């Protein structure tokens, strides 16, 4: 069964497989592809990612499997999240764990996610956590740019309070769909 997150879209499956622990599954690319296909066969077409999952590895593991059968991309919705900056070897410029909602960080996170997921667009991008230093004008600038370019079709937030959602939405001409 599918649900529409917002009147302007997108539509997603009621149950969304999360890929937070994909790296721990210890599967070959072919086995990951089998899992993706089995999920699609069950009607689970929406996949939840975040750039930080698996210490910044899970998106690439999914994308590696998807590269084995690129036509599957048209049968699914990809959701990912950004703005948590973890201290990991994959991100040597992160000196402390923090939230980063700067336009440059959002843009670079999306560019990496697109490359890692082996796709040219995201169905939904979420800000993962509220950032007390969030500049709504800067976030809006990044969102508009990525939407106009076709990189991201819809935007939302995760783990925000209703007041935080309203504060960001007040600076956007497009809806936050989550």
mmCIF file with all atom_site columns, N, CA and C in Angstrom, residues 34-79:
data_model
loop_
_atom_site.group_PDB
_atom_site.id
_atom_site.type_symbol
_atom_site.label_atom_id
_atom_site.label_alt_id
_atom_site.label_comp_id
_atom_site.label_asym_id
_atom_site.label_entity_id
_atom_site.label_seq_id
_atom_site.pdbx_PDB_ins_code
_atom_site.Cartn_x
_atom_site.Cartn_y
_atom_site.Cartn_z
_atom_site.occupancy
_atom_site.B_iso_or_equiv
_atom_site.pdbx_formal_charge
_atom_site.auth_seq_id
_atom_site.auth_comp_id
_atom_site.auth_asym_id
_atom_site.auth_atom_id
_atom_site.pdbx_PDB_model_num
ATOM 1   N N  . UNK A 1 34 ? 19.790 -9.063  -4.799  1.00 0.00 ? 34 UNK A N  1
ATOM 2   C CA . UNK A 1 34 ? 18.699 -10.012 -4.547  1.00 0.00 ? 34 UNK A CA 1
ATOM 3   C C  . UNK A 1 34 ? 17.759 -9.465  -3.470  1.00 0.00 ? 34 UNK A C  1
ATOM 4   N N  . UNK A 1 35 ? 18.326 -8.879  -2.419  1.00 0.00 ? 35 UNK A N  1
ATOM 5   C CA . UNK A 1 35 ? 17.508 -8.314  -1.336  1.00 0.00 ? 35 UNK A CA 1
ATOM 6   C C  . UNK A 1 35 ? 16.663 -7.143  -1.857  1.00 0.00 ? 35 UNK A C  1
ATOM 7   N N  . UNK A 1 36 ? 17.275 -6.279  -2.660  1.00 0.00 ? 36 UNK A N  1
ATOM 8   C CA . UNK A 1 36 ? 16.536 -5.144  -3.242  1.00 0.00 ? 36 UNK A CA 1
ATOM 9   C C  . UNK A 1 36 ? 15.392 -5.667  -4.100  1.00 0.00 ? 36 UNK A C  1
ATOM 10  N N  . UNK A 1 37 ? 15.672 -6.637  -4.962  1.00 0.00 ? 37 UNK A N  1
ATOM 11  C CA . UNK A 1 37 ? 14.634 -7.191  -5.833  1.00 0.00 ? 37 UNK A CA 1
ATOM 12  C C  . UNK A 1 37 ? 13.532 -7.869  -5.027  1.00 0.00 ? 37 UNK A C  1
ATOM 13  N N  . UNK A 1 38 ? 13.898 -8.597  -3.968  1.00 0.00 ? 38 UNK A N  1
ATOM 14  C CA . UNK A 1 38 ? 12.896 -9.238  -3.115  1.00 0.00 ? 38 UNK A CA 1
ATOM 15  C C  . UNK A 1 38 ? 12.015 -8.183  -2.439  1.00 0.00 ? 38 UNK A C  1
ATOM 16  N N  . UNK A 1 39 ? 12.616 -7.082  -2.004  1.00 0.00 ? 39 UNK A N  1
ATOM 17  C CA . UNK A 1 39 ? 11.838 -5.985  -1.406  1.00 0.00 ? 39 UNK A CA 1
ATOM 18  C C  . UNK A 1 39 ? 10.852 -5.422  -2.420  1.00 0.00 ? 39 UNK A C  1
ATOM 19  N N  . UNK A 1 40 ? 11.332 -5.184  -3.643  1.00 0.00 ? 40 UNK A N  1
ATOM 20  C CA . UNK A 1 40 ? 10.460 -4.664  -4.698  1.00 0.00 ? 40 UNK A CA 1
ATOM 21  C C  . UNK A 1 40 ? 9.333  -5.645  -5.005  1.00 0.00 ? 40 UNK A C  1
ATOM 22  N N  . UNK A 1 41 ? 9.648  -6.940  -5.040  1.00 0.00 ? 41 UNK A N  1
ATOM 23  C CA . UNK A 1 41 ? 8.625  -7.960  -5.289  1.00 0.00 ? 41 UNK A CA 1
ATOM 24  C C  . UNK A 1 41 ? 7.545  -7.956  -4.219  1.00 0.00 ? 41 UNK A C  1
ATOM 25  N N  . UNK A 1 42 ? 7.910  -7.575  -2.993  1.00 0.00 ? 42 UNK A N  1
ATOM 26  C CA . UNK A 1 42 ? 6.947  -7.478  -1.893  1.00 0.00 ? 42 UNK A CA 1
ATOM 27  C C  . UNK A 1 42 ? 6.164  -6.159  -1.912  1.00 0.00 ? 42 UNK A C  1
ATOM 28  N N  . UNK A 1 43 ? 6.484  -5.293  -2.868  1.00 0.00 ? 43 UNK A N  1
ATOM 29  C CA . UNK A 1 43 ? 5.820  -3.995  -2.945  1.00 0.00 ? 43 UNK A CA 1
ATOM 30  C C  . UNK A 1 43 ? 6.485  -2.916  -2.117  1.00 0.00 ? 43 UNK A C  1
ATOM 31  N N  . UNK A 1 44 ? 7.644  -3.217  -1.562  1.00 0.00 ? 44 UNK A N  1
ATOM 32  C CA . UNK A 1 44 ? 8.388  -2.238  -0.770  1.00 0.00 ? 44 UNK A CA 1
ATOM 33  C C  . UNK A 1 44 ? 9.319  -1.498  -1.721  1.00 0.00 ? 44 UNK A C  1
ATOM 34  N N  . UNK A 1 45 ? 8.888  -0.349  -2.180  1.00 0.00 ? 45 UNK A N  1
ATOM 35  C CA . UNK A 1 45 ? 9.618  0.369   -3.228  1.00 0.00 ? 45 UNK A CA 1
ATOM 36  C C  . UNK A 1 45 ? 10.352 1.603   -2.721  1.00 0.00 ? 45 UNK A C  1
ATOM 37  N N  . UNK A 1 46 ? 10.152 1.962   -1.464  1.00 0.00 ? 46 UNK A N  1
ATOM 38  C CA . UNK A 1 46 ? 10.795 3.147   -0.905  1.00 0.00 ? 46 UNK A CA 1
ATOM 39  C C  . UNK A 1 46 ? 11.908 2.689   0.037   1.00 0.00 ? 46 UNK A C  1
ATOM 40  N N  . UNK A 1 47 ? 13.110 3.223   -0.158  1.00 0.00 ? 47 UNK A N  1
ATOM 41  C CA . UNK A 1 47 ? 14.269 2.824   0.636   1.00 0.00 ? 47 UNK A CA 1
ATOM 42  C C  . UNK A 1 47 ? 14.816 4.034   1.383   1.00 0.00 ? 47 UNK A C  1
ATOM 43  N N  . UNK A 1 48 ? 15.041 3.850   2.683   1.00 0.00 ? 48 UNK A N  1
ATOM 44  C CA . UNK A 1 48 ? 15.492 4.925   3.563   1.00 0.00 ? 48 UNK A CA 1
ATOM 45  C C  . UNK A 1 48 ? 16.994 4.842   3.814   1.00 0.00 ? 48 UNK A C  1
ATOM 46  N N  . UNK A 1 49 ? 17.668 5.922   3.482   1.00 0.00 ? 49 UNK A N  1
ATOM 47  C CA . UNK A 1 49 ? 19.115 6.033   3.663   1.00 0.00 ? 49 UNK A CA 1
ATOM 48  C C  . UNK A 1 49 ? 19.438 7.290   4.465   1.00 0.00 ? 49 UNK A C  1
ATOM 49  N N  . UNK A 1 50 ? 20.687 7.401   4.858   1.00 0.00 ? 50 UNK A N  1
ATOM 50  C CA . UNK A 1 50 ? 21.277 8.638   5.374   1.00 0.00 ? 50 UNK A CA 1
ATOM 51  C C  . UNK A 1 50 ? 22.753 8.572   5.027   1.00 0.00 ? 50 UNK A C  1
ATOM 52  N N  . UNK A 1 51 ? 23.311 9.716   4.737   1.00 0.00 ? 51 UNK A N  1
ATOM 53  C CA . UNK A 1 51 ? 24.726 9.720   4.348   1.00 0.00 ? 51 UNK A CA 1
ATOM 54  C C  . UNK A 1 51 ? 25.605 9.101   5.417   1.00 0.00 ? 51 UNK A C  1
ATOM 55  N N  . UNK A 1 52 ? 25.239 9.243   6.695   1.00 0.00 ? 52 UNK A N  1
ATOM 56  C CA . UNK A 1 52 ? 26.082 8.758   7.795   1.00 0.00 ? 52 UNK A CA 1
ATOM 57  C C  . UNK A 1 52 ? 25.942 7.269   8.078   1.00 0.00 ? 52 UNK A C  1
ATOM 58  N N  . UNK A 1 53 ? 24.921 6.606   7.545   1.00 0.00 ? 53 UNK A N  1
ATOM 59  C CA . UNK A 1 53 ? 24.695 5.202   7.880   1.00 0.00 ? 53 UNK A CA 1
ATOM 60  C C  . UNK A 1 53 ? 25.917 4.350   7.562   1.00 0.00 ? 53 UNK A C  1
ATOM 61  N N  . UNK A 1 54 ? 26.266 3.481   8.502   1.00 0.00 ? 54 UNK A N  1
ATOM 62  C CA . UNK A 1 54 ? 27.412 2.602   8.331   1.00 0.00 ? 54 UNK A CA 1
ATOM 63  C C  . UNK A 1 54 ? 28.728 3.348   8.271   1.00 0.00 ? 54 UNK A C  1
ATOM 64  N N  . UNK A 1 55 ? 28.812 4.480   8.977   1.00 0.00 ? 55 UNK A N  1
ATOM 65  C CA . UNK A 1 55 ? 30.042 5.281   8.915   1.00 0.00 ? 55 UNK A CA 1
ATOM 66  C C  . UNK A 1 55 ? 30.296 5.801   7.515   1.00 0.00 ? 55 UNK A C  1
ATOM 67  N N  . UNK A 1 56 ? 29.229 6.231   6.868   1.00 0.00 ? 56 UNK A N  1
ATOM 68  C CA . UNK A 1 56 ? 29.253 6.781   5.506   1.00 0.00 ? 56 UNK A CA 1
ATOM 69  C C  . UNK A 1 56 ? 29.481 5.705   4.437   1.00 0.00 ? 56 UNK A C  1
ATOM 70  N N  . UNK A 1 57 ? 29.070 4.455   4.686   1.00 0.00 ? 57 UNK A N  1
ATOM 71  C CA . UNK A 1 57 ? 29.303 3.395   3.703   1.00 0.00 ? 57 UNK A CA 1
ATOM 72  C C  . UNK A 1 57 ? 28.035 2.807   3.091   1.00 0.00 ? 57 UNK A C  1
ATOM 73  N N  . UNK A 1 58 ? 26.902 2.887   3.764   1.00 0.00 ? 58 UNK A N  1
ATOM 74  C CA . UNK A 1 58 ? 25.710 2.142   3.336   1.00 0.00 ? 58 UNK A CA 1
ATOM 75  C C  . UNK A 1 58 ? 25.140 2.610   1.995   1.00 0.00 ? 58 UNK A C  1
ATOM 76  N N  . UNK A 1 59 ? 25.156 3.912   1.731   1.00 0.00 ? 59 UNK A N  1
ATOM 77  C CA . UNK A 1 59 ? 24.647 4.377   0.434   1.00 0.00 ? 59 UNK A CA 1
ATOM 78  C C  . UNK A 1 59 ? 25.460 3.759   -0.711  1.00 0.00 ? 59 UNK A C  1
ATOM 79  N N  . UNK A 1 60 ? 26.766 3.715   -0.572  1.00 0.00 ? 60 UNK A N  1
ATOM 80  C CA . UNK A 1 60 ? 27.614 3.164   -1.631  1.00 0.00 ? 60 UNK A CA 1
ATOM 81  C C  . UNK A 1 60 ? 27.385 1.668   -1.796  1.00 0.00 ? 60 UNK A C  1
ATOM 82  N N  . UNK A 1 61 ? 27.140 0.956   -0.706  1.00 0.00 ? 61 UNK A N  1
ATOM 83  C CA . UNK A 1 61 ? 26.856 -0.474  -0.801  1.00 0.00 ? 61 UNK A CA 1
ATOM 84  C C  . UNK A 1 61 ? 25.557 -0.722  -1.560  1.00 0.00 ? 61 UNK A C  1
ATOM 85  N N  . UNK A 1 62 ? 24.540 0.085   -1.289  1.00 0.00 ? 62 UNK A N  1
ATOM 86  C CA . UNK A 1 62 ? 23.268 -0.016  -2.008  1.00 0.00 ? 62 UNK A CA 1
ATOM 87  C C  . UNK A 1 62 ? 23.482 0.340   -3.477  1.00 0.00 ? 62 UNK A C  1
ATOM 88  N N  . UNK A 1 63 ? 24.186 1.436   -3.726  1.00 0.00 ? 63 UNK A N  1
ATOM 89  C CA . UNK A 1 63 ? 24.442 1.877   -5.098  1.00 0.00 ? 63 UNK A CA 1
ATOM 90  C C  . UNK A 1 63 ? 25.248 0.869   -5.890  1.00 0.00 ? 63 UNK A C  1
ATOM 91  N N  . UNK A 1 64 ? 26.180 0.187   -5.241  1.00 0.00 ? 64 UNK A N  1
ATOM 92  C CA . UNK A 1 64 ? 26.966 -0.849  -5.905  1.00 0.00 ? 64 UNK A CA 1
ATOM 93  C C  . UNK A 1 64 ? 26.050 -1.979  -6.390  1.00 0.00 ? 64 UNK A C  1
ATOM 94  N N  . UNK A 1 65 ? 25.101 -2.370  -5.554  1.00 0.00 ? 65 UNK A N  1
ATOM 95  C CA . UNK A 1 65 ? 24.143 -3.408  -5.954  1.00 0.00 ? 65 UNK A CA 1
ATOM 96  C C  . UNK A 1 65 ? 23.228 -2.895  -7.060  1.00 0.00 ? 65 UNK A C  1
ATOM 97  N N  . UNK A 1 66 ? 22.760 -1.671  -6.925  1.00 0.00 ? 66 UNK A N  1
ATOM 98  C CA . UNK A 1 66 ? 21.860 -1.088  -7.930  1.00 0.00 ? 66 UNK A CA 1
ATOM 99  C C  . UNK A 1 66 ? 22.549 -0.979  -9.291  1.00 0.00 ? 66 UNK A C  1
ATOM 100 N N  . UNK A 1 67 ? 23.849 -0.781  -9.298  1.00 0.00 ? 67 UNK A N  1
ATOM 101 C CA . UNK A 1 67 ? 24.597 -0.682  -10.552 1.00 0.00 ? 67 UNK A CA 1
ATOM 102 C C  . UNK A 1 67 ? 24.557 -1.994  -11.344 1.00 0.00 ? 67 UNK A C  1
ATOM 103 N N  . UNK A 1 68 ? 24.297 -3.094  -10.656 1.00 0.00 ? 68 UNK A N  1
ATOM 104 C CA . UNK A 1 68 ? 24.199 -4.387  -11.341 1.00 0.00 ? 68 UNK A CA 1
ATOM 105 C C  . UNK A 1 68 ? 22.926 -4.491  -12.181 1.00 0.00 ? 68 UNK A C  1
ATOM 106 N N  . UNK A 1 69 ? 21.908 -3.709  -11.820 1.00 0.00 ? 69 UNK A N  1
ATOM 107 C CA . UNK A 1 69 ? 20.661 -3.688  -12.562 1.00 0.00 ? 69 UNK A CA 1
ATOM 108 C C  . UNK A 1 69 ? 20.070 -2.268  -12.502 1.00 0.00 ? 69 UNK A C  1
ATOM 109 N N  . UNK A 1 70 ? 20.672 -1.319  -13.250 1.00 0.00 ? 70 UNK A N  1
ATOM 110 C CA . UNK A 1 70 ? 20.289 0.092   -13.170 1.00 0.00 ? 70 UNK A CA 1
ATOM 111 C C  . UNK A 1 70 ? 18.816 0.367   -13.465 1.00 0.00 ? 70 UNK A C  1
ATOM 112 N N  . UNK A 1 71 ? 18.173 -0.461  -14.262 1.00 0.00 ? 71 UNK A N  1
ATOM 113 C CA . UNK A 1 71 ? 16.764 -0.245  -14.584 1.00 0.00 ? 71 UNK A CA 1
ATOM 114 C C  . UNK A 1 71 ? 15.844 -0.318  -13.375 1.00 0.00 ? 71 UNK A C  1
ATOM 115 N N  . UNK A 1 72 ? 16.312 -0.902  -12.289 1.00 0.00 ? 72 UNK A N  1
ATOM 116 C CA . UNK A 1 72 ? 15.494 -0.984  -11.072 1.00 0.00 ? 72 UNK A CA 1
ATOM 117 C C  . UNK A 1 72 ? 15.239 0.392   -10.471 1.00 0.00 ? 72 UNK A C  1
ATOM 118 N N  . UNK A 1 73 ? 16.112 1.349   -10.763 1.00 0.00 ? 73 UNK A N  1
ATOM 119 C CA . UNK A 1 73 ? 15.950 2.691   -10.179 1.00 0.00 ? 73 UNK A CA 1
ATOM 120 C C  . UNK A 1 73 ? 14.578 3.267   -10.481 1.00 0.00 ? 73 UNK A C  1
ATOM 121 N N  . UNK A 1 74 ? 14.035 2.964   -11.641 1.00 0.00 ? 74 UNK A N  1
ATOM 122 C CA . UNK A 1 74 ? 12.732 3.509   -12.037 1.00 0.00 ? 74 UNK A CA 1
ATOM 123 C C  . UNK A 1 74 ? 11.578 2.872   -11.258 1.00 0.00 ? 74 UNK A C  1
ATOM 124 N N  . UNK A 1 75 ? 11.852 1.813   -10.512 1.00 0.00 ? 75 UNK A N  1
ATOM 125 C CA . UNK A 1 75 ? 10.820 1.112   -9.751  1.00 0.00 ? 75 UNK A CA 1
ATOM 126 C C  . UNK A 1 75 ? 10.832 1.468   -8.264  1.00 0.00 ? 75 UNK A C  1
ATOM 127 N N  . UNK A 1 76 ? 11.645 2.440   -7.877  1.00 0.00 ? 76 UNK A N  1
ATOM 128 C CA . UNK A 1 76 ? 11.798 2.718   -6.450  1.00 0.00 ? 76 UNK A CA 1
ATOM 129 C C  . UNK A 1 76 ? 11.869 4.212   -6.157  1.00 0.00 ? 76 UNK A C  1
ATOM 130 N N  . UNK A 1 77 ? 11.689 4.513   -4.887  1.00 0.00 ? 77 UNK A N  1
ATOM 131 C CA . UNK A 1 77 ? 11.878 5.866   -4.379  1.00 0.00 ? 77 UNK A CA 1
ATOM 132 C C  . UNK A 1 77 ? 13.049 5.817   -3.399  1.00 0.00 ? 77 UNK A C  1
ATOM 133 N N  . UNK A 1 78 ? 13.993 6.728   -3.588  1.00 0.00 ? 78 UNK A N  1
ATOM 134 C CA . UNK A 1 78 ? 15.147 6.800   -2.700  1.00 0.00 ? 78 UNK A CA 1
ATOM 135 C C  . UNK A 1 78 ? 15.030 8.032   -1.813  1.00 0.00 ? 78 UNK A C  1
ATOM 136 N N  . UNK A 1 79 ? 15.097 7.786   -0.522  1.00 0.00 ? 79 UNK A N  1
ATOM 137 C CA . UNK A 1 79 ? 15.070 8.839   0.493   1.00 0.00 ? 79 UNK A CA 1
ATOM 138 C C  . UNK A 1 79 ? 16.431 8.826   1.165   1.00 0.00 ? 79 UNK A C  1
#
